[in-house]
Coordinates of C-alpha atoms in Angstrom, one line a residue:
X90 CA -65.7 155.1 -23.5
X91 CA -63.8 152.2 -25.3
X92 CA -60.4 151.1 -24.2
X93 CA -57.5 149.8 -26.4
X94 CA -54.5 147.6 -25.2
X95 CA -52.3 149.0 -27.3
X96 CA -49.6 146.4 -29.4
X97 CA -45.8 146.3 -29.0
X98 CA -45.8 147.7 -32.6
X99 CA -48.6 150.6 -31.6
X100 CA -46.9 151.6 -28.6
X101 CA -43.3 151.7 -30.0
X102 CA -44.4 154.0 -33.0
X103 CA -45.6 156.6 -30.3
X104 CA -41.9 157.0 -29.4
X105 CA -39.7 159.6 -30.4
X106 CA -36.5 160.0 -29.0
X107 CA -35.7 161.5 -26.6
X108 CA -38.8 161.6 -24.6
X109 CA -39.0 164.7 -22.6
X110 CA -40.3 164.7 -19.2
X111 CA -43.0 167.7 -19.0
X112 CA -44.8 166.2 -15.6
X113 CA -44.8 169.3 -14.0
X114 CA -45.9 171.7 -16.9
X115 CA -47.7 170.3 -19.3
X116 CA -51.3 171.0 -20.5
X117 CA -54.3 168.7 -20.2
X118 CA -55.3 167.4 -23.5
X119 CA -57.8 165.3 -22.7
X120 CA -59.9 163.9 -20.0
X121 CA -57.7 161.3 -18.3
X122 CA -59.3 159.6 -15.7
X123 CA -62.6 158.9 -17.6
X124 CA -60.6 156.4 -20.0
X125 CA -58.4 155.4 -16.7
X126 CA -61.0 155.1 -14.4
X127 CA -62.7 152.1 -16.6
X128 CA -59.4 150.1 -17.1
X129 CA -58.9 150.4 -13.0
X130 CA -62.6 149.5 -12.3
X131 CA -61.7 146.5 -14.4
X132 CA -58.3 145.5 -13.5
X133 CA -57.6 147.1 -9.9
X134 CA -61.4 146.8 -8.3
X135 CA -60.0 145.3 -5.3
X136 CA -57.6 148.5 -4.7
X137 CA -59.9 151.1 -4.2
X138 CA -57.9 152.5 -1.3
X139 CA -54.8 152.7 -3.5
X140 CA -53.4 156.3 -4.0
X141 CA -54.3 156.9 -8.0
X142 CA -52.2 159.8 -9.5
X143 CA -50.5 161.0 -12.1
X144 CA -46.6 160.1 -11.4
X145 CA -44.9 161.3 -14.8
X146 CA -46.0 162.5 -17.8
X147 CA -43.2 162.4 -21.1
X148 CA -44.0 163.6 -24.5
X149 CA -42.2 162.7 -27.7
X150 CA -39.7 164.7 -28.9
X151 CA -41.5 165.5 -32.1
X152 CA -44.5 167.0 -30.2
X153 CA -47.0 164.5 -31.1
X154 CA -47.5 162.0 -28.1
X155 CA -47.9 162.3 -24.4
X156 CA -47.3 158.8 -22.3
X157 CA -49.1 159.3 -18.9
X158 CA -47.6 156.9 -16.4
X159 CA -50.1 155.8 -13.4
X160 CA -48.4 153.7 -11.0
X161 CA -50.3 150.6 -10.1
X162 CA -50.8 148.0 -7.0
X163 CA -48.3 146.0 -9.1
X164 CA -44.5 146.2 -8.2
X165 CA -42.5 148.7 -10.9
X166 CA -45.8 148.4 -13.0
X167 CA -47.3 151.5 -14.6
X168 CA -50.5 151.8 -16.4
X169 CA -49.5 154.2 -19.2
X170 CA -51.8 156.0 -21.2
X171 CA -50.9 157.2 -24.6
X172 CA -52.3 160.5 -26.0
X173 CA -52.4 162.1 -29.5
X174 CA -52.0 165.5 -28.6
X175 CA -52.9 167.2 -32.3
X176 CA -56.0 164.9 -32.1
X177 CA -56.7 165.7 -28.8
X178 CA -57.7 162.0 -28.1
X179 CA -56.4 158.6 -26.3
X180 CA -54.7 156.1 -28.7
X181 CA -54.9 153.5 -26.2
X182 CA -52.7 152.0 -22.9
X183 CA -49.8 149.4 -21.9
X184 CA -49.5 148.2 -18.6
X185 CA -45.7 148.9 -18.2
X186 CA -43.6 147.1 -16.3
X187 CA -40.1 148.1 -15.6
X188 CA -39.0 144.9 -14.0
X189 CA -39.7 143.4 -17.7
X190 CA -37.0 142.8 -19.9
X191 CA -37.4 145.3 -23.0
X192 CA -38.2 144.0 -26.0
X193 CA -37.0 147.1 -28.1
X194 CA -34.3 150.0 -27.3
X195 CA -36.9 152.4 -26.6
X196 CA -37.2 153.8 -22.8
X197 CA -39.2 156.3 -21.2

């Protein structure tokens, strides 16, 4: 399986306001951990004891995309995996730093 770091443009195209928090009642669309484990191993291999789990899932209001947020061992940073719901595939990921100044007006 290949991973893909999304450009800001690619990432922004998956937003359709309002983003809906669906963490508690979402259905699994893809095998998230097959993808996320590759990134965790490559980027955070020294953090094996970190509590790796999904913190939140947002869905675009048009029902096309899921943004799955996994906290990483960096302050206020998430590995955010973007899923194409209808295509049942992972489009890629970003490392979302909540402390960084936004490059656009879209927020989760």
